[in-house]
Short mmCIF file of C-alpha atoms and ligand atoms in Angstrom, two decimals:
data_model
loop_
_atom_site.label_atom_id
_atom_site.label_comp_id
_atom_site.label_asym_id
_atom_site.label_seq_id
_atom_site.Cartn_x
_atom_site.Cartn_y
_atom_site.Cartn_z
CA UNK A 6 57.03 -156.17 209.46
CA UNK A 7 56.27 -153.99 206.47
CA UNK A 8 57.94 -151.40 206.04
CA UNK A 9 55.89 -147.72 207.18
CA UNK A 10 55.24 -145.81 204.25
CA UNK A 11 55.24 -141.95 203.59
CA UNK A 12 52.09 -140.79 202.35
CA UNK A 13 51.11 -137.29 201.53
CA UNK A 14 47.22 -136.09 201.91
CA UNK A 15 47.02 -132.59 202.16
CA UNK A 16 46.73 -131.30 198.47
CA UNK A 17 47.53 -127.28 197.15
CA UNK A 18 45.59 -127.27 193.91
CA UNK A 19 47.05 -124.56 191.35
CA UNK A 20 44.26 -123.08 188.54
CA UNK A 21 43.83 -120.42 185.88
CA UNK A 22 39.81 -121.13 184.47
CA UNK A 23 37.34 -123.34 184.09
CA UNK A 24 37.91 -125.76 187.08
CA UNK A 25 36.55 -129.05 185.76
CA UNK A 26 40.15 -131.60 186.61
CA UNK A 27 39.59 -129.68 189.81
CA UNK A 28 35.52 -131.07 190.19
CA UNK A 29 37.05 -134.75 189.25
CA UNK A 30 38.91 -133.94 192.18
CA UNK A 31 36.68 -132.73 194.55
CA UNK A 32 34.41 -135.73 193.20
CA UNK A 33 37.44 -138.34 193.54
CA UNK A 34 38.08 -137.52 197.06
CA UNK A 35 33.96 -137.27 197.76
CA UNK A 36 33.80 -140.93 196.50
CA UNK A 37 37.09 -142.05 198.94
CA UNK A 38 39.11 -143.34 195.61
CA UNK A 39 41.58 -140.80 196.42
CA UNK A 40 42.53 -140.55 200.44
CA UNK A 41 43.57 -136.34 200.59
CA UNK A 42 42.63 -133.42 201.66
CA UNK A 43 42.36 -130.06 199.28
CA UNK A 44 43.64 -127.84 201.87
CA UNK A 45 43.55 -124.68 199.56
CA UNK A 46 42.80 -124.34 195.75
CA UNK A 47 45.42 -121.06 194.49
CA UNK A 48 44.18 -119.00 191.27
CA UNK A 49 46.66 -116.85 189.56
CA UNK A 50 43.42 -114.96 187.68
CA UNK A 51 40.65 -113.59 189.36
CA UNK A 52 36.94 -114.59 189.36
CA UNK A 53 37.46 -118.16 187.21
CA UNK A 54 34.88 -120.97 187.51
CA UNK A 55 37.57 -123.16 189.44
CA UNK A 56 37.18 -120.56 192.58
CA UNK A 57 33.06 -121.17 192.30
CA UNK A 58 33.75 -124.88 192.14
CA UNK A 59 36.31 -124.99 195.10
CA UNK A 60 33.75 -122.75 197.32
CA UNK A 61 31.04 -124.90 196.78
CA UNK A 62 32.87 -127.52 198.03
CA UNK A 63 34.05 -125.80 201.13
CA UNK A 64 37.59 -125.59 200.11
CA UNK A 65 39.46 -122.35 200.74
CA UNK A 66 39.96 -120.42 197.69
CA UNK A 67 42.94 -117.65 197.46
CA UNK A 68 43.38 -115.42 194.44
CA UNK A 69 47.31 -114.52 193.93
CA UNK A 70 47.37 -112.64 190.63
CA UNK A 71 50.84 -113.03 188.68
CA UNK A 72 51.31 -109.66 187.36
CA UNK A 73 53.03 -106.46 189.30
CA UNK A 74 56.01 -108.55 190.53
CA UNK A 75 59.07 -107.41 190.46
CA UNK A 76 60.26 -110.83 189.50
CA UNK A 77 59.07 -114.18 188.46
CA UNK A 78 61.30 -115.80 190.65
CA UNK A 79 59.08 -113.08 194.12
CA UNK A 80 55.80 -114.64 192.93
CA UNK A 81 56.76 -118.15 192.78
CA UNK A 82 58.41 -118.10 196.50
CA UNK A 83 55.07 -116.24 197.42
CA UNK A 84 53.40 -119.08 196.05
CA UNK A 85 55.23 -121.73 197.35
CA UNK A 86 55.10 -120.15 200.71
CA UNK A 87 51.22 -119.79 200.50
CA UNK A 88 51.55 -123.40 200.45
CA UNK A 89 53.55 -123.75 203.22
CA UNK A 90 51.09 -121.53 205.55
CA UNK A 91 48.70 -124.47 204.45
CA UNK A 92 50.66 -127.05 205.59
CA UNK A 93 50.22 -128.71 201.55
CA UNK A 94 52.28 -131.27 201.25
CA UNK A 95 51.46 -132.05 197.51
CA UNK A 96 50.48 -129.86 194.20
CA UNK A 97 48.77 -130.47 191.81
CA UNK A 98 48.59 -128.29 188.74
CA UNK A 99 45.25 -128.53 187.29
CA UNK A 100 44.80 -125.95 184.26
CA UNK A 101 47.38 -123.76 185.70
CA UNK A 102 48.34 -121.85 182.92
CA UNK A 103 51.56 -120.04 184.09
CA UNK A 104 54.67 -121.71 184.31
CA UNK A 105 56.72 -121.87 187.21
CA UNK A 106 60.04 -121.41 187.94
CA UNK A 107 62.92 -123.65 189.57
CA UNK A 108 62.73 -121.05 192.91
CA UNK A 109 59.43 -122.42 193.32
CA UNK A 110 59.98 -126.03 193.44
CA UNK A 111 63.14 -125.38 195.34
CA UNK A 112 61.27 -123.31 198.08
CA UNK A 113 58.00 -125.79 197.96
CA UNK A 114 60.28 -128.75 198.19
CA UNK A 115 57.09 -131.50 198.01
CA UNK A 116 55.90 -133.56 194.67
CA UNK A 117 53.97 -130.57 191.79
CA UNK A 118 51.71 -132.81 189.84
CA UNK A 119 50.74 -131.42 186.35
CA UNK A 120 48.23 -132.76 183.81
CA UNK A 121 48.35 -131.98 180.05
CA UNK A 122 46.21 -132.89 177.22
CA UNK A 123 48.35 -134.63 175.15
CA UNK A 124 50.61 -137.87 175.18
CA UNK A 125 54.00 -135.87 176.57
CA UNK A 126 57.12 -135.68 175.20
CA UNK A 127 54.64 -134.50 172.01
CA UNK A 128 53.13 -131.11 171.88
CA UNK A 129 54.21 -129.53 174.85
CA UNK A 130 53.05 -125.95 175.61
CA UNK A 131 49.44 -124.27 174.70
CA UNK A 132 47.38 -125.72 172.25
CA UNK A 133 48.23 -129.22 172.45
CA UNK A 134 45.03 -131.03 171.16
CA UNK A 135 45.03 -128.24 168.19
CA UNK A 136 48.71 -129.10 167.45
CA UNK A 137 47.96 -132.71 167.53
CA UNK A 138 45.45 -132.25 164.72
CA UNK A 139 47.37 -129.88 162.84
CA UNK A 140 50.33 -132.45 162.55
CA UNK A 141 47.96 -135.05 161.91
CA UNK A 142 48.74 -137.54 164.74
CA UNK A 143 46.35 -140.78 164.65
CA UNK A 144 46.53 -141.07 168.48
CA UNK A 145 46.34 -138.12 171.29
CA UNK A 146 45.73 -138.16 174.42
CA UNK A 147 46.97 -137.16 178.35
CA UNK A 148 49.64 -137.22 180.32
CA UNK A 149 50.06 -136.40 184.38
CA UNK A 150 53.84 -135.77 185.42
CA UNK A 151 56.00 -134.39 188.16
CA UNK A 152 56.67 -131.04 187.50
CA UNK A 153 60.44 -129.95 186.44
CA UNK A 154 61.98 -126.90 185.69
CA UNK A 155 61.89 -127.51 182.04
CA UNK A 156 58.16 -126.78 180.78
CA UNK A 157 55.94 -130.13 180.50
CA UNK A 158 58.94 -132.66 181.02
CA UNK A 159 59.41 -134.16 184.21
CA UNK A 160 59.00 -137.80 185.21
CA UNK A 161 55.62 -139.41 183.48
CA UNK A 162 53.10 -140.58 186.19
CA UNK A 163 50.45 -141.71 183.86
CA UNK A 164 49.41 -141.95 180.40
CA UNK A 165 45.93 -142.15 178.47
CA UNK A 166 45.62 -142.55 175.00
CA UNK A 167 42.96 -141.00 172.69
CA UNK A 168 42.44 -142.02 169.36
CA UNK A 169 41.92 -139.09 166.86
CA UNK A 170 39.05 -139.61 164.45
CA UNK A 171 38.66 -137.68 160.85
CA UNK A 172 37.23 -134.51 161.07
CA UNK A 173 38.18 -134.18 164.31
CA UNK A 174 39.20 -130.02 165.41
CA UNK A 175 41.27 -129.04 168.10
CA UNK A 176 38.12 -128.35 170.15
CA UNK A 177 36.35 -131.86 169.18
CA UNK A 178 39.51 -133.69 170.60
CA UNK A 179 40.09 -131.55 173.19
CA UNK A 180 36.98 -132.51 174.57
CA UNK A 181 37.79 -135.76 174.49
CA UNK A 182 40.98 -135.78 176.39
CA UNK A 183 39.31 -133.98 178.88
CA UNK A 184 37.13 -136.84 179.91
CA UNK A 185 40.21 -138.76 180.10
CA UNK A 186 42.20 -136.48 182.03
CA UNK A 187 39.24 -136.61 184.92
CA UNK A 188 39.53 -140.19 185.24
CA UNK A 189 43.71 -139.91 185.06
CA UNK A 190 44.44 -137.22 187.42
CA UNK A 191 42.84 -138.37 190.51
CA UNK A 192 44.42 -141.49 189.60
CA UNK A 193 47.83 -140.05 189.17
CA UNK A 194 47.21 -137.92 192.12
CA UNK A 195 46.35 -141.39 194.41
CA UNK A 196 49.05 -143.18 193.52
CA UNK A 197 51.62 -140.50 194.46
CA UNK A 198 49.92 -139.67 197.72
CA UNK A 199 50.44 -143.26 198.52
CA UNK A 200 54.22 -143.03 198.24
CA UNK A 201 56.25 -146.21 197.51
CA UNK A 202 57.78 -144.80 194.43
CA UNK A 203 60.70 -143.38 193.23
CA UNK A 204 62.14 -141.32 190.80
CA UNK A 205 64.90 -143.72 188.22
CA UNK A 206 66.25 -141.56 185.74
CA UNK A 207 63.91 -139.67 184.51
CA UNK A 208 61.28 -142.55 185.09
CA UNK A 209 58.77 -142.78 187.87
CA UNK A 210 58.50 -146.33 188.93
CA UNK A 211 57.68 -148.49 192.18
CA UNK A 212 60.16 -147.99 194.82
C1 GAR B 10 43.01 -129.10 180.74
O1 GAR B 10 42.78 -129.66 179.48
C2 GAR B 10 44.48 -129.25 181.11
O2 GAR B 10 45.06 -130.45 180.66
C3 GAR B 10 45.08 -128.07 180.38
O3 GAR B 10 44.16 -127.03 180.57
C4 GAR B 10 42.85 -127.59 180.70
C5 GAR B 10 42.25 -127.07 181.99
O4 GAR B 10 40.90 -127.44 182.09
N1 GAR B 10 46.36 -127.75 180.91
C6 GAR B 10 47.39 -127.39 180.16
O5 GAR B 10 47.33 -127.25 178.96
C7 GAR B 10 48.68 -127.16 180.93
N2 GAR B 10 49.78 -127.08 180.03
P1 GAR B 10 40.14 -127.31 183.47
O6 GAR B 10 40.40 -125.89 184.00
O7 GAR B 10 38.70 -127.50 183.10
O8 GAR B 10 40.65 -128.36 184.39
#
């Protein structure tokens, strides 16, 4: 008899802006190629396109600005425990631009997905597709991993590679990630939900 796997479906999703990994959410989960729920889309700034998006879609949308606490460490329990009222069992950062802290993912407990837009361990931090042209990589591209304390580190989930063509600018390639990262985080996102994986190391790979 196989073996009854754990699988996660209720999703938190974390924002800052524009909203569009979000919509290739949404669109992901509309389409059934990935099996969740978005129980609650959090914003950390106020009146961003990703709150529109997640209201169109029925979703419930809560604004918890970061500034006026007394600690990092307050807002990231309040945070977590947002999450918890939600019953969320996994989060996925998707242009959340604030970093969290090791209270959060010690109070939240469950996997925190993140995507970036560029091929991790290079160019962590802001910027990435601008640093990636400015040190003249040939390829770029996006990464989805589970969130560690250290910033844009943890485990690798998935990987897409972008070539970078001359006279490309930070803006020409980031737009060109992005259309990756659409098709790689619900991806990413699916496969963990699944569960039947494990974390080796530092490496995430089939348990
Ligand atoms: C995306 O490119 C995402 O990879 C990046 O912000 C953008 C958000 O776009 N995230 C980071 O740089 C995190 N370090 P979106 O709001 O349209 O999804």
């Amino acid at each position: 008899m196989p073996e009854l796997q754990v699988s996660w479906r209720r999703l938190g999703v974390l924002v800052s802006g524009r909203g569009s990994n979000l919509q290739a959410l949404i669109a992901a989960i509309g389409r059934r190629e990935l099996e969740a729920t978005i129980a609650v889309v959090i914003s950390n700034v106020p009146g961003v396109a990703a709150l529109d998006h997640a209201a169109a879609a029925g979703i419930e949308t809560l604004v918890l600005p970061h500034t006026g606490w007394p600690r990092r460490e307050a807002y990231d329990e309040a945070l977590a425990e947002a999450l918890h009222a939600r019953n969320v069992e996994v989060v996925c950062l998707a242009g959340f631009m604030r970093r969290l802290s090791s209270r959060f993912l010690e109070v939240f407990q469950g996997p925190v997905l993140n995507v970036h837009p560029s091929l991790l361990p290079a160019f962590p931090g802001l910027d990435s597709p601008g640093q990636a042209v400015a040190h003249g990589v040939k390829v770029a591209g996006c990464t989805v991993h589970l969130v560690t304390a250290e910033l844009d580190a943890g485990p690798i989930v998935a990987q897409t590679a972008v070539p970078v063509l001359p006279g490309d600018t930070g803006e020409t390639l980031a737009a060109r990630i992005l259309v990756e990262e659409h098709r790689l985080l619900p991806a990413a996102v699916a496969r963990v939900v699944a569960g039947g994986w494990r974390i080796d190391g530092r490496r995430f790979v089939d348990a």
